[in-house]
CSV table of C-alpha atoms in Angstrom, one decimal:
chain,number,residue,atom,x,y,z
P,1,MET,CA,0.0,0.0,0.0
P,2,SER,CA,1.4,3.4,-1.0
P,3,LEU,CA,2.1,6.3,1.4
P,4,SER,CA,-0.7,8.3,-0.2
P,5,ASN,CA,-3.2,5.5,0.4
P,6,LEU,CA,-2.1,5.4,4.1
P,7,ASN,CA,-2.6,9.1,4.4
P,8,VAL,CA,-6.1,8.9,3.0
P,9,TRP,CA,-6.9,6.0,5.3
P,10,ASP,CA,-5.7,8.0,8.3
P,11,TYR,CA,-7.9,10.8,7.3
P,12,VAL,CA,-10.9,8.5,7.0
P,13,VAL,CA,-10.2,6.9,10.4
P,14,ASN,CA,-9.8,10.4,12.0
P,15,PHE,CA,-13.0,11.6,10.4
P,16,ILE,CA,-15.0,8.5,11.6
P,17,ASP,CA,-13.4,8.9,15.1
P,18,ILE,CA,-14.6,12.5,15.3
P,19,LEU,CA,-18.1,11.5,14.2
P,20,LEU,CA,-18.3,8.8,16.8
P,21,VAL,CA,-17.2,11.2,19.5
P,22,TRP,CA,-19.8,13.8,18.5
P,23,PHE,CA,-22.4,11.0,18.3
P,24,VAL,CA,-21.6,9.9,21.9
P,25,ILE,CA,-21.6,13.5,23.2
P,26,TYR,CA,-24.9,14.2,21.5
P,27,LYS,CA,-26.5,11.0,22.9
P,28,LEU,CA,-25.2,11.8,26.4
P,29,LEU,CA,-26.7,15.3,26.2
P,30,THR,CA,-29.9,13.8,25.0
P,31,ILE,CA,-30.0,11.5,28.0
P,32,ILE,CA,-29.5,14.3,30.6
P,33,ARG,CA,-31.6,16.9,28.7
P,34,GLY,CA,-34.5,18.0,30.9
P,35,THR,CA,-32.9,16.7,34.1
P,36,LYS,CA,-31.2,18.4,37.0
P,37,ALA,CA,-27.8,17.3,35.5
P,38,ILE,CA,-28.0,19.7,32.6
P,39,GLN,CA,-28.1,22.7,35.0
P,40,LEU,CA,-25.1,21.3,36.8
P,41,LEU,CA,-23.3,20.8,33.5
P,42,LYS,CA,-23.9,24.5,32.7
P,43,GLY,CA,-22.3,25.3,36.1
P,44,ILE,CA,-19.2,23.3,35.1
P,45,PHE,CA,-18.9,25.3,31.9
P,46,VAL,CA,-19.1,28.5,33.9
P,47,ILE,CA,-16.2,27.3,36.1
P,48,VAL,CA,-14.1,26.4,33.1
P,49,ILE,CA,-14.7,29.8,31.5
P,50,VAL,CA,-13.9,31.7,34.7
P,51,LYS,CA,-10.7,29.6,35.1
P,52,SER,CA,-9.6,30.5,31.5
P,53,LEU,CA,-10.4,34.2,32.0
P,54,SER,CA,-8.5,34.3,35.3
P,55,ASN,CA,-5.4,32.8,33.5
P,56,LEU,CA,-5.8,35.3,30.7
P,57,PHE,CA,-6.0,38.4,32.9
P,58,GLY,CA,-3.6,37.2,35.6
P,59,PHE,CA,-6.1,36.8,38.4
P,60,ASN,CA,-3.9,34.5,40.4
P,61,THR,CA,-6.1,34.0,43.5
P,62,LEU,CA,-9.3,33.4,41.5
P,63,GLY,CA,-7.3,31.1,39.2
P,64,TRP,CA,-6.0,29.1,42.1
P,65,LEU,CA,-9.6,28.9,43.6
P,66,MET,CA,-11.0,27.6,40.2
P,67,ALA,CA,-8.1,25.1,40.0
P,68,GLN,CA,-9.0,23.7,43.4
P,69,VAL,CA,-12.7,23.4,42.3
P,70,MET,CA,-11.7,21.6,39.1
P,71,ASN,CA,-9.3,19.3,40.9
P,72,TRP,CA,-12.0,18.2,43.3
P,73,GLY,CA,-14.6,18.3,40.5
P,74,VAL,CA,-14.5,14.6,39.7
P,75,LEU,CA,-15.4,13.6,43.2
P,76,ALA,CA,-18.1,16.3,43.3
P,77,ILE,CA,-19.6,15.0,40.0
P,78,LEU,CA,-19.8,11.5,41.3
P,79,VAL,CA,-21.7,12.7,44.3
P,80,ILE,CA,-23.9,15.3,42.6
P,81,PHE,CA,-24.7,13.2,39.5
P,82,GLN,CA,-25.2,10.0,41.4
P,83,PRO,CA,-28.8,9.4,40.4
P,84,GLU,CA,-28.2,10.1,36.7
P,85,LEU,CA,-25.0,8.0,36.7
P,86,ARG,CA,-26.9,5.1,38.3
P,87,ARG,CA,-29.7,5.4,35.8
P,88,ALA,CA,-27.3,5.5,32.9
P,89,LEU,CA,-25.5,2.4,34.2
P,90,GLU,CA,-28.8,0.6,34.6
P,91,GLN,CA,-29.7,1.5,31.0
P,92,LEU,CA,-26.3,0.3,29.9
P,93,GLY,CA,-26.9,-3.1,31.6
P,94,ARG,CA,-30.2,-3.4,29.8
P,95,GLY,CA,-28.7,-2.4,26.4
P,96,LYS,CA,-30.7,0.9,26.4
P,97,LEU,CA,-28.0,3.5,27.1
P,98,PHE,CA,-28.9,5.6,24.1
P,99,SER,CA,-32.6,5.4,24.2
P,100,ARG,CA,-34.9,7.8,26.0
P,101,GLY,CA,-38.1,6.2,24.7
P,102,THR,CA,-40.3,7.3,21.8
P,103,VAL,CA,-42.7,10.2,22.1
P,104,PRO,CA,-46.2,8.7,22.6
P,105,GLU,CA,-48.5,8.9,19.6
P,106,GLU,CA,-51.1,11.5,19.5
P,107,ASN,CA,-54.0,9.0,20.0
P,108,GLN,CA,-52.3,7.7,23.1
P,109,GLN,CA,-52.0,11.2,24.5
P,110,GLU,CA,-55.6,12.0,23.7
P,111,ARG,CA,-56.6,8.8,25.5
P,112,LEU,CA,-54.4,9.9,28.5
P,113,VAL,CA,-56.3,13.2,28.6
P,114,GLU,CA,-59.6,11.4,28.6
P,115,GLU,CA,-58.6,9.0,31.3
P,116,ILE,CA,-57.3,11.8,33.6
P,117,LEU,CA,-60.4,13.9,32.9
P,118,LYS,CA,-62.7,11.1,33.7
P,119,ALA,CA,-61.0,10.1,36.9
P,120,SER,CA,-60.6,13.7,38.1
P,121,THR,CA,-64.3,14.5,37.4
P,122,TYR,CA,-65.4,11.4,39.2
P,123,MET,CA,-63.3,12.1,42.3
P,124,ALA,CA,-64.2,15.8,42.3
P,125,LYS,CA,-67.9,15.0,42.5
P,126,ARG,CA,-67.4,12.7,45.4
P,127,ARG,CA,-64.8,14.9,47.2
P,128,ILE,CA,-62.1,12.3,46.9
P,129,GLY,CA,-58.7,14.0,47.4
P,130,ALA,CA,-56.1,13.2,44.6
P,131,LEU,CA,-52.6,14.3,43.6
P,132,ILE,CA,-51.4,13.3,40.1
P,133,THR,CA,-48.1,14.4,38.5
P,134,ILE,CA,-47.4,14.0,34.8
P,135,GLU,CA,-43.8,13.8,33.6
P,136,LYS,CA,-42.9,16.0,30.7
P,137,GLY,CA,-39.3,17.1,29.9
P,138,THR,CA,-37.7,16.8,33.4
P,139,GLU,CA,-37.3,13.1,34.4
P,140,LEU,CA,-39.0,12.3,37.7
P,141,GLY,CA,-37.1,9.1,38.6
P,142,ASP,CA,-36.0,10.4,42.0
P,143,TYR,CA,-39.6,11.1,43.0
P,144,VAL,CA,-40.9,7.8,41.6
P,145,GLU,CA,-38.4,6.0,43.8
P,146,THR,CA,-40.0,7.5,46.9
P,147,GLY,CA,-43.3,5.7,46.2
P,148,ILE,CA,-44.6,2.2,45.4
P,149,PRO,CA,-43.7,1.1,41.9
P,150,LEU,CA,-46.7,0.1,39.7
P,151,LYS,CA,-45.7,0.5,36.0
P,152,SER,CA,-49.3,-0.1,35.1
P,153,TYR,CA,-51.5,0.8,32.1
P,154,ILE,CA,-53.2,4.1,32.7
P,155,SER,CA,-56.9,4.0,33.2
P,156,SER,CA,-59.4,6.1,35.0
P,157,GLU,CA,-60.6,3.1,37.1
P,158,LEU,CA,-57.0,2.5,38.4
P,159,LEU,CA,-56.5,6.2,39.3
P,160,ILE,CA,-59.8,6.3,41.1
P,161,ASN,CA,-59.1,3.2,43.0
P,162,ILE,CA,-55.7,4.4,44.2
P,163,PHE,CA,-57.1,7.5,45.8
P,164,ILE,CA,-60.1,5.8,47.6
P,165,PRO,CA,-59.7,6.8,51.3
P,166,ASN,CA,-58.1,4.4,53.7
P,167,THR,CA,-56.5,2.3,51.0
P,168,PRO,CA,-52.7,1.6,51.2
P,169,LEU,CA,-51.8,3.8,48.2
P,170,HIS,CA,-54.1,6.8,48.6
P,171,ASP,CA,-51.8,8.9,50.7
P,172,GLY,CA,-49.3,10.6,48.4
P,173,ALA,CA,-49.0,11.4,44.7
P,174,VAL,CA,-49.4,9.3,41.6
P,175,ILE,CA,-46.7,9.9,39.0
P,176,LEU,CA,-47.5,9.2,35.3
P,177,GLN,CA,-44.3,8.5,33.3
P,178,ASN,CA,-43.7,7.1,29.8
P,179,ASN,CA,-47.5,6.7,29.3
P,180,GLN,CA,-47.7,4.5,32.4
P,181,VAL,CA,-48.7,4.8,36.1
P,182,ALA,CA,-45.1,4.7,37.3
P,183,ALA,CA,-45.7,4.8,41.0
P,184,ALA,CA,-48.2,5.7,43.8
P,185,ALA,CA,-47.8,7.1,47.3
P,186,CYS,CA,-44.9,9.2,46.1
P,187,TYR,CA,-43.5,12.1,48.1
P,188,LEU,CA,-43.4,15.5,46.4
P,189,PRO,CA,-41.4,18.6,47.6
P,190,LEU,CA,-43.5,21.1,49.5
P,191,SER,CA,-43.3,24.7,48.3
P,192,GLU,CA,-42.0,27.2,50.8
P,193,SER,CA,-43.5,30.2,49.0
P,194,PRO,CA,-45.1,32.8,51.5
P,195,PHE,CA,-47.6,33.8,48.8
P,196,ILE,CA,-49.6,30.6,48.9
P,197,SER,CA,-53.1,31.1,50.3
P,198,LYS,CA,-53.5,29.8,53.9
P,199,GLU,CA,-56.7,28.0,52.9
P,200,LEU,CA,-54.7,25.6,50.7
P,201,GLY,CA,-53.6,22.3,52.2
P,202,THR,CA,-50.6,20.0,51.8
P,203,ARG,CA,-51.7,18.6,48.5
P,204,HIS,CA,-51.8,22.0,46.9
P,205,ARG,CA,-48.5,23.0,48.5
P,206,ALA,CA,-46.8,19.8,47.2
P,207,ALA,CA,-48.2,20.4,43.7
P,208,ILE,CA,-46.8,23.9,43.7
P,209,GLY,CA,-43.5,22.7,45.0
P,210,MET,CA,-43.3,20.1,42.3
P,211,SER,CA,-44.0,22.7,39.6
P,212,GLU,CA,-41.2,24.9,41.0
P,213,VAL,CA,-38.5,22.3,40.6
P,214,THR,CA,-39.7,20.5,37.4
P,215,ASP,CA,-41.6,21.2,34.3
P,216,SER,CA,-44.2,18.6,35.2
P,217,LEU,CA,-48.0,19.1,35.2
P,218,THR,CA,-49.7,18.3,38.5
P,219,ILE,CA,-53.4,17.9,39.1
P,220,VAL,CA,-55.0,18.4,42.5
P,221,VAL,CA,-58.5,17.3,43.5
P,222,SER,CA,-59.6,18.9,46.7
P,223,GLU,CA,-61.4,16.7,49.2
P,224,GLU,CA,-62.8,19.8,51.0
P,225,THR,CA,-64.3,21.6,48.0
P,226,GLY,CA,-64.2,19.1,45.2
P,227,GLY,CA,-62.4,21.7,43.1
P,228,ILE,CA,-59.9,20.6,40.4
P,229,SER,CA,-56.6,22.6,40.2
P,230,VAL,CA,-53.5,22.4,38.1
P,231,THR,CA,-50.0,23.6,38.8
P,232,LYS,CA,-47.3,24.4,36.2
P,233,ASN,CA,-44.1,26.5,36.4
P,234,GLY,CA,-44.8,27.5,40.0
P,235,GLU,CA,-48.3,28.7,39.2
P,236,LEU,CA,-51.5,27.3,40.6
P,237,TYR,CA,-54.7,27.5,38.6
P,238,ARG,CA,-57.7,26.7,40.9
P,239,ASP,CA,-61.2,25.5,40.5
P,240,LEU,CA,-61.1,24.8,36.7
P,241,ASN,CA,-64.4,23.8,35.1
P,242,GLN,CA,-64.5,20.7,32.8
P,243,GLU,CA,-64.0,22.6,29.6
P,244,SER,CA,-61.0,24.6,30.9
P,245,PHE,CA,-59.5,21.5,32.4
P,246,ARG,CA,-59.8,19.6,29.2
P,247,ALA,CA,-58.3,22.5,27.2
P,248,MET,CA,-55.3,22.7,29.6
P,249,LEU,CA,-54.6,19.0,29.5
P,250,THR,CA,-54.9,18.9,25.7
P,251,SER,CA,-52.6,21.9,25.2
P,252,GLU,CA,-49.9,20.5,27.5
P,253,LEU,CA,-50.0,16.8,26.7
P,254,VAL,CA,-51.1,16.3,23.1
P,255,VAL,CA,-48.1,16.8,20.7
P,256,GLU,CA,-50.0,18.3,17.9
P,257,ASN,CA,-51.5,21.0,20.1
P,258,ILE,CA,-48.1,21.7,21.6
P,259,LYS,CA,-46.6,22.4,18.2
P,260,THR,CA,-49.4,24.8,17.2
P,261,THR,CA,-49.7,26.6,20.5
P,262,SER,CA,-48.1,30.0,20.1
P,263,SER,CA,-47.0,31.6,23.3
P,264,GLY,CA,-48.0,29.5,26.3
P,265,ILE,CA,-50.1,32.3,27.8
P,266,TRP,CA,-53.0,30.6,29.5
P,267,ASN,CA,-56.5,31.9,29.0
P,268,TRP,CA,-58.4,29.6,31.3
P,269,ARG,CA,-60.8,31.0,33.8
P,270,GLY,CA,-59.3,29.5,36.9
P,271,LYS,CA,-58.3,31.6,39.8
P,272,LYS,CA,-54.5,32.1,40.2
P,273,ASN,CA,-52.7,31.5,43.5
P,274,GLY,CA,-55.8,31.8,45.7
C-alpha cells in the first residue's frame, strides 16, 4: 500500500473517530436533557470559562480557587450526578443506554387526557382527594423511587381506586411516566412560598413545590371543596371547570397542540394562586 493511500486511510479513520465522539456526546446530552444534571453541567462550563479568563488576565487568586474546584470536581460530579449515573449504568446493563423512549403517539396522548379527565371529574364529584403528577421534559425518577412502583396501564378506574380513602396507596402522589402509572404514594417537595393562600392544604403546596423544581404538570382534586386545580411553572390554577381543564390537558399533553400553541399564555378562567 502506498504512502498516499495510508494518508487517505488515516484521514478516513480520524473523520470516523470525530463523528463517533460527536455522536456519543450528542446522545449523552440527549439523556440528561431536561434533568437536573443539565443545570449542573452549565455550572461546570461557567467554572471552566472563569478559570480561563483568570489565567488570561492574571487573576492568580481566582485562578487558584478555580483550579481547586476543578481538581475536586471529579469527586463532586460522582456525588452530585449519582442518580443520573446510576440510571445510565442501569440502562447500559439493559442495552438501552442511548434510548430515551419514543414520544407517545397523538392518539395515546388523547386517551391519556380522557382517562385523567374522567378520573378527576369522578373524584371531584365525590370529594375524593387526589394528587397526580405527569412527567414532561424533566425526568421524575428520583420522586418515583419514593413511592410504590406500579408500572401499570393508565386507566381512570385505576386512578380512582388508588385514591379511595383508607387504602394503602391513597396517601401521596401518583406519578405518570412514559405513558404508564409509574408509582403511587410518592412524596413531592413542598413549596415554601409565602404567597400561597393559607386555605390551601398539603396537596396544593406539594403540587406547587413540584412545579417549582420540574416542568411537570400536577393535578390536585380537593377533598374539602371538590375543586380541580393544576400547577405548572410554579403557578396554581384553581377550580377549573371541565372545559377549561380539558383544554389545559390537551394543550400541555397532546403533541399536535403543543406544536401549534403560540405563546403558552393561558386563557383559562381559573383563579390564580388563591
